[in-house]
mmCIF file of C-alpha atoms and ligand atoms in Angstrom:
data_model
loop_
_atom_site.group_PDB
_atom_site.id
_atom_site.type_symbol
_atom_site.label_atom_id
_atom_site.label_comp_id
_atom_site.label_asym_id
_atom_site.label_seq_id
_atom_site.Cartn_x
_atom_site.Cartn_y
_atom_site.Cartn_z
ATOM 1 C CA MET A 1 -0.160 0.097 -0.498
ATOM 2 C CA PRO A 2 1.937 3.198 -0.882
ATOM 3 C CA ILE A 3 1.997 6.334 1.691
ATOM 4 C CA GLY A 4 1.723 9.382 1.319
ATOM 5 C CA GLY A 5 -0.443 9.683 -1.530
ATOM 6 C CA GLY A 6 2.142 10.545 -4.340
ATOM 7 C CA ARG A 7 1.669 11.426 -7.859
ATOM 8 C CA GLY A 8 0.726 8.491 -9.711
ATOM 9 C CA VAL A 9 -0.711 6.606 -7.568
ATOM 10 C CA THR A 10 -4.544 6.983 -6.940
ATOM 11 C CA ARG A 11 -5.508 5.979 -3.420
ATOM 12 C CA ILE A 12 -9.825 4.645 -4.490
ATOM 13 C CA LEU A 13 -11.124 4.255 -0.667
ATOM 14 C CA ALA A 14 -14.956 2.908 -0.714
ATOM 15 C CA VAL A 15 -16.286 4.643 2.908
ATOM 16 C CA ALA A 16 -18.605 2.360 3.947
ATOM 17 C CA ASN A 17 -20.615 0.936 6.705
ATOM 18 C CA GLN A 18 -24.365 -0.763 6.213
ATOM 19 C CA LYS A 19 -25.233 0.926 9.199
ATOM 20 C CA GLY A 20 -27.105 4.496 8.493
ATOM 21 C CA GLY A 21 -26.108 7.297 11.111
ATOM 22 C CA VAL A 22 -22.822 6.053 11.573
ATOM 23 C CA GLY A 23 -21.071 9.357 10.075
ATOM 24 C CA LYS A 24 -20.162 7.879 6.315
ATOM 25 C CA THR A 25 -20.294 11.118 4.719
ATOM 26 C CA THR A 26 -19.919 13.332 7.083
ATOM 27 C CA THR A 27 -16.053 11.702 7.471
ATOM 28 C CA SER A 28 -16.564 11.224 3.495
ATOM 29 C CA VAL A 29 -17.239 15.339 2.563
ATOM 30 C CA ASN A 30 -14.491 16.713 5.736
ATOM 31 C CA LEU A 31 -12.528 13.712 4.885
ATOM 32 C CA ALA A 32 -12.230 14.498 1.043
ATOM 33 C CA ALA A 33 -11.811 18.372 1.786
ATOM 34 C CA SER A 34 -8.965 17.978 4.465
ATOM 35 C CA LEU A 35 -7.072 15.999 1.708
ATOM 36 C CA ALA A 36 -7.205 18.975 -0.975
ATOM 37 C CA ALA A 37 -6.700 21.529 1.728
ATOM 38 C CA ALA A 38 -3.615 19.395 2.097
ATOM 39 C CA GLY A 39 -2.993 20.165 -1.790
ATOM 40 C CA ARG A 40 -4.323 16.586 -2.699
ATOM 41 C CA ARG A 41 -6.134 16.435 -5.842
ATOM 42 C CA VAL A 42 -9.718 14.707 -4.987
ATOM 43 C CA LEU A 43 -12.833 13.516 -6.068
ATOM 44 C CA LEU A 44 -15.244 12.286 -4.039
ATOM 45 C CA ILE A 45 -18.209 10.106 -5.842
ATOM 46 C CA ASP A 46 -22.300 10.454 -3.776
ATOM 47 C CA LEU A 47 -23.204 6.472 -4.334
ATOM 48 C CA ASP A 48 -26.679 7.476 -2.017
ATOM 49 C CA PRO A 49 -29.512 7.958 -3.428
ATOM 50 C CA GLN A 50 -29.738 10.177 -0.528
ATOM 51 C CA ALA A 51 -27.573 12.445 -2.295
ATOM 52 C CA ASN A 52 -26.016 14.363 0.900
ATOM 53 C CA ALA A 53 -22.327 13.927 -0.036
ATOM 54 C CA THR A 54 -24.023 16.029 -2.956
ATOM 55 C CA MET A 55 -25.551 18.357 -0.952
ATOM 56 C CA GLY A 56 -23.114 18.586 1.545
ATOM 57 C CA SER A 57 -20.786 20.070 -1.102
ATOM 58 C CA GLY A 58 -22.566 23.251 -2.156
ATOM 59 C CA VAL A 59 -23.960 20.964 -4.919
ATOM 60 C CA ASP A 60 -28.295 20.913 -5.351
ATOM 61 C CA LYS A 61 -29.769 17.554 -5.771
ATOM 62 C CA ARG A 62 -32.408 19.421 -7.711
ATOM 63 C CA GLY A 63 -30.949 20.905 -10.417
ATOM 64 C CA LEU A 64 -28.448 18.115 -12.140
ATOM 65 C CA ALA A 65 -29.867 16.717 -15.053
ATOM 66 C CA HIS A 66 -26.674 13.900 -15.001
ATOM 67 C CA THR A 67 -25.717 11.963 -11.827
ATOM 68 C CA VAL A 68 -23.876 8.654 -10.288
ATOM 69 C CA TYR A 69 -26.883 6.489 -11.840
ATOM 70 C CA HIS A 70 -26.425 7.949 -15.464
ATOM 71 C CA VAL A 71 -23.040 5.918 -15.140
ATOM 72 C CA LEU A 72 -24.271 2.818 -13.917
ATOM 73 C CA LEU A 73 -25.863 2.504 -16.225
ATOM 74 C CA GLY A 74 -23.746 3.123 -19.106
ATOM 75 C CA SER A 75 -25.090 6.340 -20.655
ATOM 76 C CA GLU A 76 -22.815 9.145 -20.141
ATOM 77 C CA SER A 77 -19.717 8.756 -19.325
ATOM 78 C CA ILE A 78 -17.865 9.997 -15.429
ATOM 79 C CA ALA A 79 -16.279 12.976 -17.386
ATOM 80 C CA ALA A 80 -19.843 14.291 -18.284
ATOM 81 C CA VAL A 81 -21.163 14.061 -14.989
ATOM 82 C CA ARG A 82 -18.340 15.348 -12.998
ATOM 83 C CA VAL A 83 -19.137 18.588 -11.130
ATOM 84 C CA ALA A 84 -16.609 21.063 -9.409
ATOM 85 C CA ALA A 85 -16.791 21.342 -6.081
ATOM 86 C CA ALA A 86 -15.825 24.946 -6.016
ATOM 87 C CA ASP A 87 -15.816 26.045 -2.822
ATOM 88 C CA CYS A 88 -14.730 22.669 -1.164
ATOM 89 C CA LYS A 89 -11.196 22.452 -3.944
ATOM 90 C CA TYR A 90 -12.777 18.702 -4.817
ATOM 91 C CA ASP A 91 -14.238 17.011 -7.355
ATOM 92 C CA LEU A 92 -17.899 15.610 -6.987
ATOM 93 C CA ILE A 93 -19.815 12.740 -9.001
ATOM 94 C CA PRO A 94 -22.828 13.602 -7.954
ATOM 95 C CA ALA A 95 -26.336 12.143 -6.355
ATOM 96 C CA ASN A 96 -30.311 12.763 -6.622
ATOM 97 C CA ARG A 97 -33.219 10.076 -6.308
ATOM 98 C CA ASP A 98 -32.899 8.395 -9.645
ATOM 99 C CA LEU A 99 -29.863 5.897 -8.548
ATOM 100 C CA ALA A 100 -32.720 4.449 -5.852
ATOM 101 C CA GLY A 101 -34.152 3.181 -8.826
ATOM 102 C CA ALA A 102 -30.584 2.094 -10.592
ATOM 103 C CA GLU A 103 -30.636 -1.382 -7.809
ATOM 104 C CA VAL A 104 -32.998 -3.228 -10.057
ATOM 105 C CA GLU A 105 -32.429 -1.114 -13.678
ATOM 106 C CA MET A 106 -28.393 -2.982 -13.035
ATOM 107 C CA VAL A 107 -29.329 -6.759 -12.374
ATOM 108 C CA ASN A 108 -29.749 -7.916 -16.075
ATOM 109 C CA LEU A 109 -26.485 -5.923 -16.595
ATOM 110 C CA PRO A 110 -23.566 -7.405 -18.384
ATOM 111 C CA ARG A 111 -20.587 -7.561 -15.402
ATOM 112 C CA ARG A 112 -22.845 -4.953 -12.976
ATOM 113 C CA GLU A 113 -21.017 -4.901 -9.975
ATOM 114 C CA MET A 114 -17.882 -3.818 -12.476
ATOM 115 C CA ARG A 115 -20.027 -0.677 -13.486
ATOM 116 C CA LEU A 116 -17.977 1.859 -11.483
ATOM 117 C CA ARG A 117 -14.678 0.735 -11.628
ATOM 118 C CA GLU A 118 -14.770 0.570 -15.570
ATOM 119 C CA GLY A 119 -16.529 4.513 -15.563
ATOM 120 C CA LEU A 120 -13.761 5.358 -13.054
ATOM 121 C CA ARG A 121 -10.902 4.753 -15.736
ATOM 122 C CA GLU A 122 -11.228 7.588 -17.495
ATOM 123 C CA VAL A 123 -10.459 10.067 -14.850
ATOM 124 C CA ALA A 124 -8.588 7.876 -12.157
ATOM 125 C CA ASP A 125 -5.724 9.323 -13.025
ATOM 126 C CA GLU A 126 -6.699 12.910 -12.773
ATOM 127 C CA TYR A 127 -7.104 12.376 -8.800
ATOM 128 C CA ASP A 128 -4.862 11.231 -6.041
ATOM 129 C CA PHE A 129 -7.970 10.319 -4.057
ATOM 130 C CA ILE A 130 -10.901 9.043 -5.022
ATOM 131 C CA LEU A 131 -13.984 8.837 -1.858
ATOM 132 C CA ILE A 132 -16.542 6.654 -2.325
ATOM 133 C CA ASP A 133 -19.994 7.666 -0.088
ATOM 134 C CA CYS A 134 -21.597 4.476 -0.060
ATOM 135 C CA PRO A 135 -25.448 4.462 0.755
ATOM 136 C CA PRO A 136 -26.685 2.507 4.232
ATOM 137 C CA ALA A 137 -27.121 -1.245 2.680
ATOM 138 C CA LEU A 138 -24.340 -3.733 1.905
ATOM 139 C CA ASN A 139 -26.704 -3.833 -1.715
ATOM 140 C CA LEU A 140 -25.041 -3.555 -5.534
ATOM 141 C CA ILE A 141 -24.427 -0.025 -5.428
ATOM 142 C CA THR A 142 -22.361 -0.428 -2.255
ATOM 143 C CA LEU A 143 -20.777 -3.814 -3.948
ATOM 144 C CA ASN A 144 -20.186 -1.233 -6.625
ATOM 145 C CA GLY A 145 -18.290 0.595 -4.565
ATOM 146 C CA LEU A 146 -16.482 -1.691 -3.604
ATOM 147 C CA CYS A 147 -15.028 -3.372 -6.955
ATOM 148 C CA ALA A 148 -14.655 0.397 -7.829
ATOM 149 C CA ALA A 149 -12.063 1.046 -4.400
ATOM 150 C CA ARG A 150 -8.992 -0.796 -3.416
ATOM 151 C CA THR A 151 -9.205 -0.163 0.285
ATOM 152 C CA VAL A 152 -12.557 -0.001 2.184
ATOM 153 C CA MET A 153 -12.593 2.833 5.463
ATOM 154 C CA ILE A 154 -15.406 1.829 8.171
ATOM 155 C CA PRO A 155 -16.518 4.814 10.415
ATOM 156 C CA MET A 156 -18.636 2.821 13.336
ATOM 157 C CA GLN A 157 -19.798 4.480 16.308
ATOM 158 C CA CYS A 158 -18.528 2.517 19.686
ATOM 159 C CA GLU A 159 -21.272 1.449 20.689
ATOM 160 C CA TYR A 160 -22.886 -2.195 21.170
ATOM 161 C CA TYR A 161 -24.448 -3.815 18.163
ATOM 162 C CA ALA A 162 -21.609 -2.298 16.274
ATOM 163 C CA LEU A 163 -19.050 -5.148 16.871
ATOM 164 C CA GLU A 164 -22.331 -7.107 15.209
ATOM 165 C CA GLY A 165 -22.792 -5.410 12.283
ATOM 166 C CA LEU A 166 -19.014 -4.431 11.210
ATOM 167 C CA SER A 167 -18.845 -8.747 11.215
ATOM 168 C CA ASP A 168 -21.341 -8.439 8.375
ATOM 169 C CA LEU A 169 -19.195 -6.019 6.706
ATOM 170 C CA VAL A 170 -16.144 -7.917 7.035
ATOM 171 C CA ASN A 171 -17.867 -10.868 5.559
ATOM 172 C CA THR A 172 -19.145 -8.878 3.126
ATOM 173 C CA ILE A 173 -15.390 -7.290 2.057
ATOM 174 C CA ARG A 174 -13.860 -11.138 2.439
ATOM 175 C CA LYS A 175 -16.352 -12.498 -0.753
ATOM 176 C CA VAL A 176 -15.176 -9.349 -2.737
ATOM 177 C CA ARG A 177 -12.219 -9.854 -1.762
ATOM 178 C CA ALA A 178 -12.123 -13.944 -3.250
ATOM 179 C CA ASN A 179 -14.943 -13.503 -6.336
ATOM 180 C CA LEU A 180 -14.862 -9.677 -7.549
ATOM 181 C CA ASN A 181 -12.182 -7.933 -6.464
ATOM 182 C CA PRO A 182 -8.651 -9.651 -5.292
ATOM 183 C CA VAL A 183 -6.819 -6.458 -4.336
ATOM 184 C CA LEU A 184 -9.245 -4.740 -1.900
ATOM 185 C CA GLU A 185 -7.998 -4.194 2.272
ATOM 186 C CA ILE A 186 -9.626 -2.625 4.578
ATOM 187 C CA GLU A 187 -8.333 0.746 4.729
ATOM 188 C CA GLY A 188 -8.774 1.596 8.275
ATOM 189 C CA LEU A 189 -11.652 1.897 11.409
ATOM 190 C CA LEU A 190 -12.696 5.281 12.199
ATOM 191 C CA ARG A 191 -14.295 5.808 15.660
ATOM 192 C CA THR A 192 -16.781 8.788 15.201
ATOM 193 C CA MET A 193 -19.665 10.768 17.460
ATOM 194 C CA TYR A 194 -16.622 9.685 20.296
ATOM 195 C CA ASP A 195 -17.583 10.876 23.605
ATOM 196 C CA PRO A 196 -14.590 9.591 26.126
ATOM 197 C CA ARG A 197 -16.628 10.523 28.985
ATOM 198 C CA ASN A 198 -19.083 7.525 27.703
ATOM 199 C CA ILE A 199 -17.768 4.038 30.089
ATOM 200 C CA LEU A 200 -19.208 1.981 26.784
ATOM 201 C CA ALA A 201 -17.850 3.861 24.138
ATOM 202 C CA GLN A 202 -14.392 3.415 25.902
ATOM 203 C CA GLN A 203 -15.063 -0.352 26.011
ATOM 204 C CA VAL A 204 -16.097 -0.904 22.432
ATOM 205 C CA SER A 205 -13.180 0.964 21.476
ATOM 206 C CA GLU A 206 -11.091 -0.868 23.281
ATOM 207 C CA GLN A 207 -12.793 -4.353 21.861
ATOM 208 C CA LEU A 208 -12.131 -3.134 18.235
ATOM 209 C CA GLN A 209 -8.499 -2.553 19.414
ATOM 210 C CA GLN A 210 -8.247 -5.519 20.100
ATOM 211 C CA HIS A 211 -9.742 -7.345 17.435
ATOM 212 C CA PHE A 212 -7.892 -5.133 14.534
ATOM 213 C CA GLY A 213 -5.384 -3.784 16.333
ATOM 214 C CA GLU A 214 -3.209 -1.310 13.518
ATOM 215 C CA LYS A 215 -6.437 -0.932 11.324
ATOM 216 C CA VAL A 216 -8.102 1.214 14.224
ATOM 217 C CA TYR A 217 -6.911 4.437 13.723
ATOM 218 C CA ARG A 218 -5.310 6.867 16.497
ATOM 219 C CA THR A 219 -7.716 9.592 15.531
ATOM 220 C CA VAL A 220 -10.706 10.101 17.116
ATOM 221 C CA ILE A 221 -13.497 11.981 15.604
ATOM 222 C CA PRO A 222 -15.164 13.254 18.882
ATOM 223 C CA ARG A 223 -19.083 14.513 18.522
ATOM 224 C CA ASN A 224 -19.280 17.787 17.533
ATOM 225 C CA ILE A 225 -22.163 19.702 17.206
ATOM 226 C CA ARG A 226 -20.145 21.804 14.075
ATOM 227 C CA LEU A 227 -19.596 18.770 12.240
ATOM 228 C CA ALA A 228 -23.730 18.235 12.267
ATOM 229 C CA GLU A 229 -24.385 21.930 11.747
ATOM 230 C CA ALA A 230 -21.797 21.888 8.434
ATOM 231 C CA PRO A 231 -23.914 20.028 5.543
ATOM 232 C CA SER A 232 -26.552 22.771 6.257
ATOM 233 C CA PHE A 233 -24.685 25.617 4.687
ATOM 234 C CA GLY A 234 -23.585 23.785 2.000
ATOM 235 C CA VAL A 235 -19.358 23.642 2.841
ATOM 236 C CA PRO A 236 -17.342 20.176 5.027
ATOM 237 C CA VAL A 237 -17.048 22.214 8.165
ATOM 238 C CA LEU A 238 -13.655 23.430 7.495
ATOM 239 C CA TYR A 239 -15.198 26.521 5.277
ATOM 240 C CA HIS A 240 -17.994 26.526 8.674
ATOM 241 C CA ASP A 241 -15.515 26.951 11.485
ATOM 242 C CA ARG A 242 -11.998 26.468 10.298
ATOM 243 C CA LEU A 243 -11.002 25.816 14.550
ATOM 244 C CA SER A 244 -13.622 23.864 15.723
ATOM 245 C CA LYS A 245 -12.919 20.476 17.571
ATOM 246 C CA GLY A 246 -14.364 18.729 13.878
ATOM 247 C CA THR A 247 -12.401 20.532 11.921
ATOM 248 C CA GLN A 248 -9.008 19.303 13.496
ATOM 249 C CA ALA A 249 -10.361 15.771 13.544
ATOM 250 C CA TYR A 250 -10.855 15.332 10.251
ATOM 251 C CA LEU A 251 -7.272 17.252 9.895
ATOM 252 C CA ALA A 252 -5.759 15.068 11.646
ATOM 253 C CA LEU A 253 -7.372 11.982 9.640
ATOM 254 C CA ALA A 254 -6.086 13.006 6.616
ATOM 255 C CA GLY A 255 -3.092 14.390 8.632
ATOM 256 C CA GLU A 256 -3.225 9.948 9.641
ATOM 257 C CA ILE A 257 -3.911 9.309 6.164
ATOM 258 C CA LEU A 258 -0.902 10.892 4.103
ATOM 259 C CA GLY A 259 1.638 8.918 6.365
ATOM 260 C CA GLY A 260 1.500 11.498 9.793
ATOM 261 C CA GLU A 261 0.901 12.034 12.853
ATOM 262 C CA PRO A 262 -2.518 11.964 14.223
ATOM 263 C CA GLY A 263 -2.726 15.518 15.778
ATOM 264 C CA ASN A 264 -0.734 17.047 13.380
ATOM 265 C CA PRO A 265 -2.898 18.679 11.008
ATOM 266 C CA PRO A 266 -1.072 18.340 7.211
ATOM 267 C CA VAL A 267 -2.711 22.112 6.971
ATOM 268 C CA SER A 268 -1.658 24.975 9.444
ATOM 269 C CA GLY A 269 -3.477 28.453 10.159
HETATM 270 N N1 ADP B 301 -18.730 13.461 14.828
HETATM 271 C C1 ADP B 301 -19.899 14.201 14.394
HETATM 272 N N2 ADP B 301 -20.500 14.908 16.051
HETATM 273 C C2 ADP B 301 -21.892 15.521 14.860
HETATM 274 N N3 ADP B 301 -23.192 15.080 14.682
HETATM 275 C C3 ADP B 301 -22.174 13.839 13.620
HETATM 276 C C4 ADP B 301 -21.040 13.360 13.720
HETATM 277 N N4 ADP B 301 -20.941 12.467 12.365
HETATM 278 C C5 ADP B 301 -21.959 12.150 12.264
HETATM 279 N N5 ADP B 301 -23.045 13.676 12.276
HETATM 280 C C6 ADP B 301 -24.028 13.989 12.300
HETATM 281 O O1 ADP B 301 -25.064 11.784 13.089
HETATM 282 C C7 ADP B 301 -25.702 12.236 11.066
HETATM 283 C C8 ADP B 301 -25.348 10.817 10.538
HETATM 284 O O2 ADP B 301 -24.138 11.007 9.978
HETATM 285 P P1 ADP B 301 -24.120 10.843 8.026
HETATM 286 O O3 ADP B 301 -22.507 11.022 8.464
HETATM 287 O O4 ADP B 301 -24.741 11.264 7.649
HETATM 288 O O5 ADP B 301 -23.882 9.213 9.020
HETATM 289 P P2 ADP B 301 -24.444 7.921 7.389
HETATM 290 O O6 ADP B 301 -23.444 8.389 5.935
HETATM 291 O O7 ADP B 301 -23.763 7.138 7.909
HETATM 292 O O8 ADP B 301 -25.340 7.698 7.325
HETATM 293 C C9 ADP B 301 -25.677 13.319 10.684
HETATM 294 O O9 ADP B 301 -26.761 14.030 11.074
HETATM 295 C C10 ADP B 301 -24.439 13.862 10.898
HETATM 296 O O10 ADP B 301 -24.430 15.531 10.778
HETATM 297 MG MG1 MG B 302 -24.830 8.448 4.345
#
């Protein structure tokens, strides 16, 4: 696994967890913005019909003629669908409700799990990082994300049922690796909405480290109101309140992914 996201090697990460509300979209948008702020060329792909990553990047899902749906169905190229999320400093493949129908429509298409992967080829070289925000399901749309990616980032809340859901996801990743995408690996597990005063959260966090060791990011994302507010302004938290704990946490995560130490964000000031 190349470290540092250097030019020439595109790191393609699927942000996935079949549970909803664990911080996938918040992580996708804010990690994309943090990597872009560190000077990396970033493409964010919204694979959720709810289109929260699209709206959270300041792109209005209602005004879109073409979306990731058309890429999956093969009627538009990815370059034709791509928009600049200019205020966020990254590019976006947007989504809208159309995507909800894609699953049924793709079922009989050839290489139905590989539609995104094949579409991405055209533009992959233009980026250092491609982040894929997956929907809260282990469905054909998510499979397209897992087949296009090289690694999976798993955001999770440290609560009682979290570990149970994790084994389904890990099994799915194993099956995808065995049958569809032999290079796929777990990039890391990210503890989100973390409250260090919560004893259960501490215990789940310890279990996670026992099971997954080095795969658990040292950076922890705290519960932070600014992270929840930022989408209503259509910007990543970095451009909503740059001194917030949420901003600092996602900059630190970007630093960790780029090979630095947590707590030392890749940009300053
Ligand atoms: N670290 C955090 N602190 C506070 N609120 C958060 C945090 N992470 C996510 N949220 C909020 O929790 C909700 C679910 O997060 P989201 O990223 O949409 O999850 P998912 O994409 O996994 O469904 C959203 O309202 C989001 O604003
Ligand atoms: Mg989401």
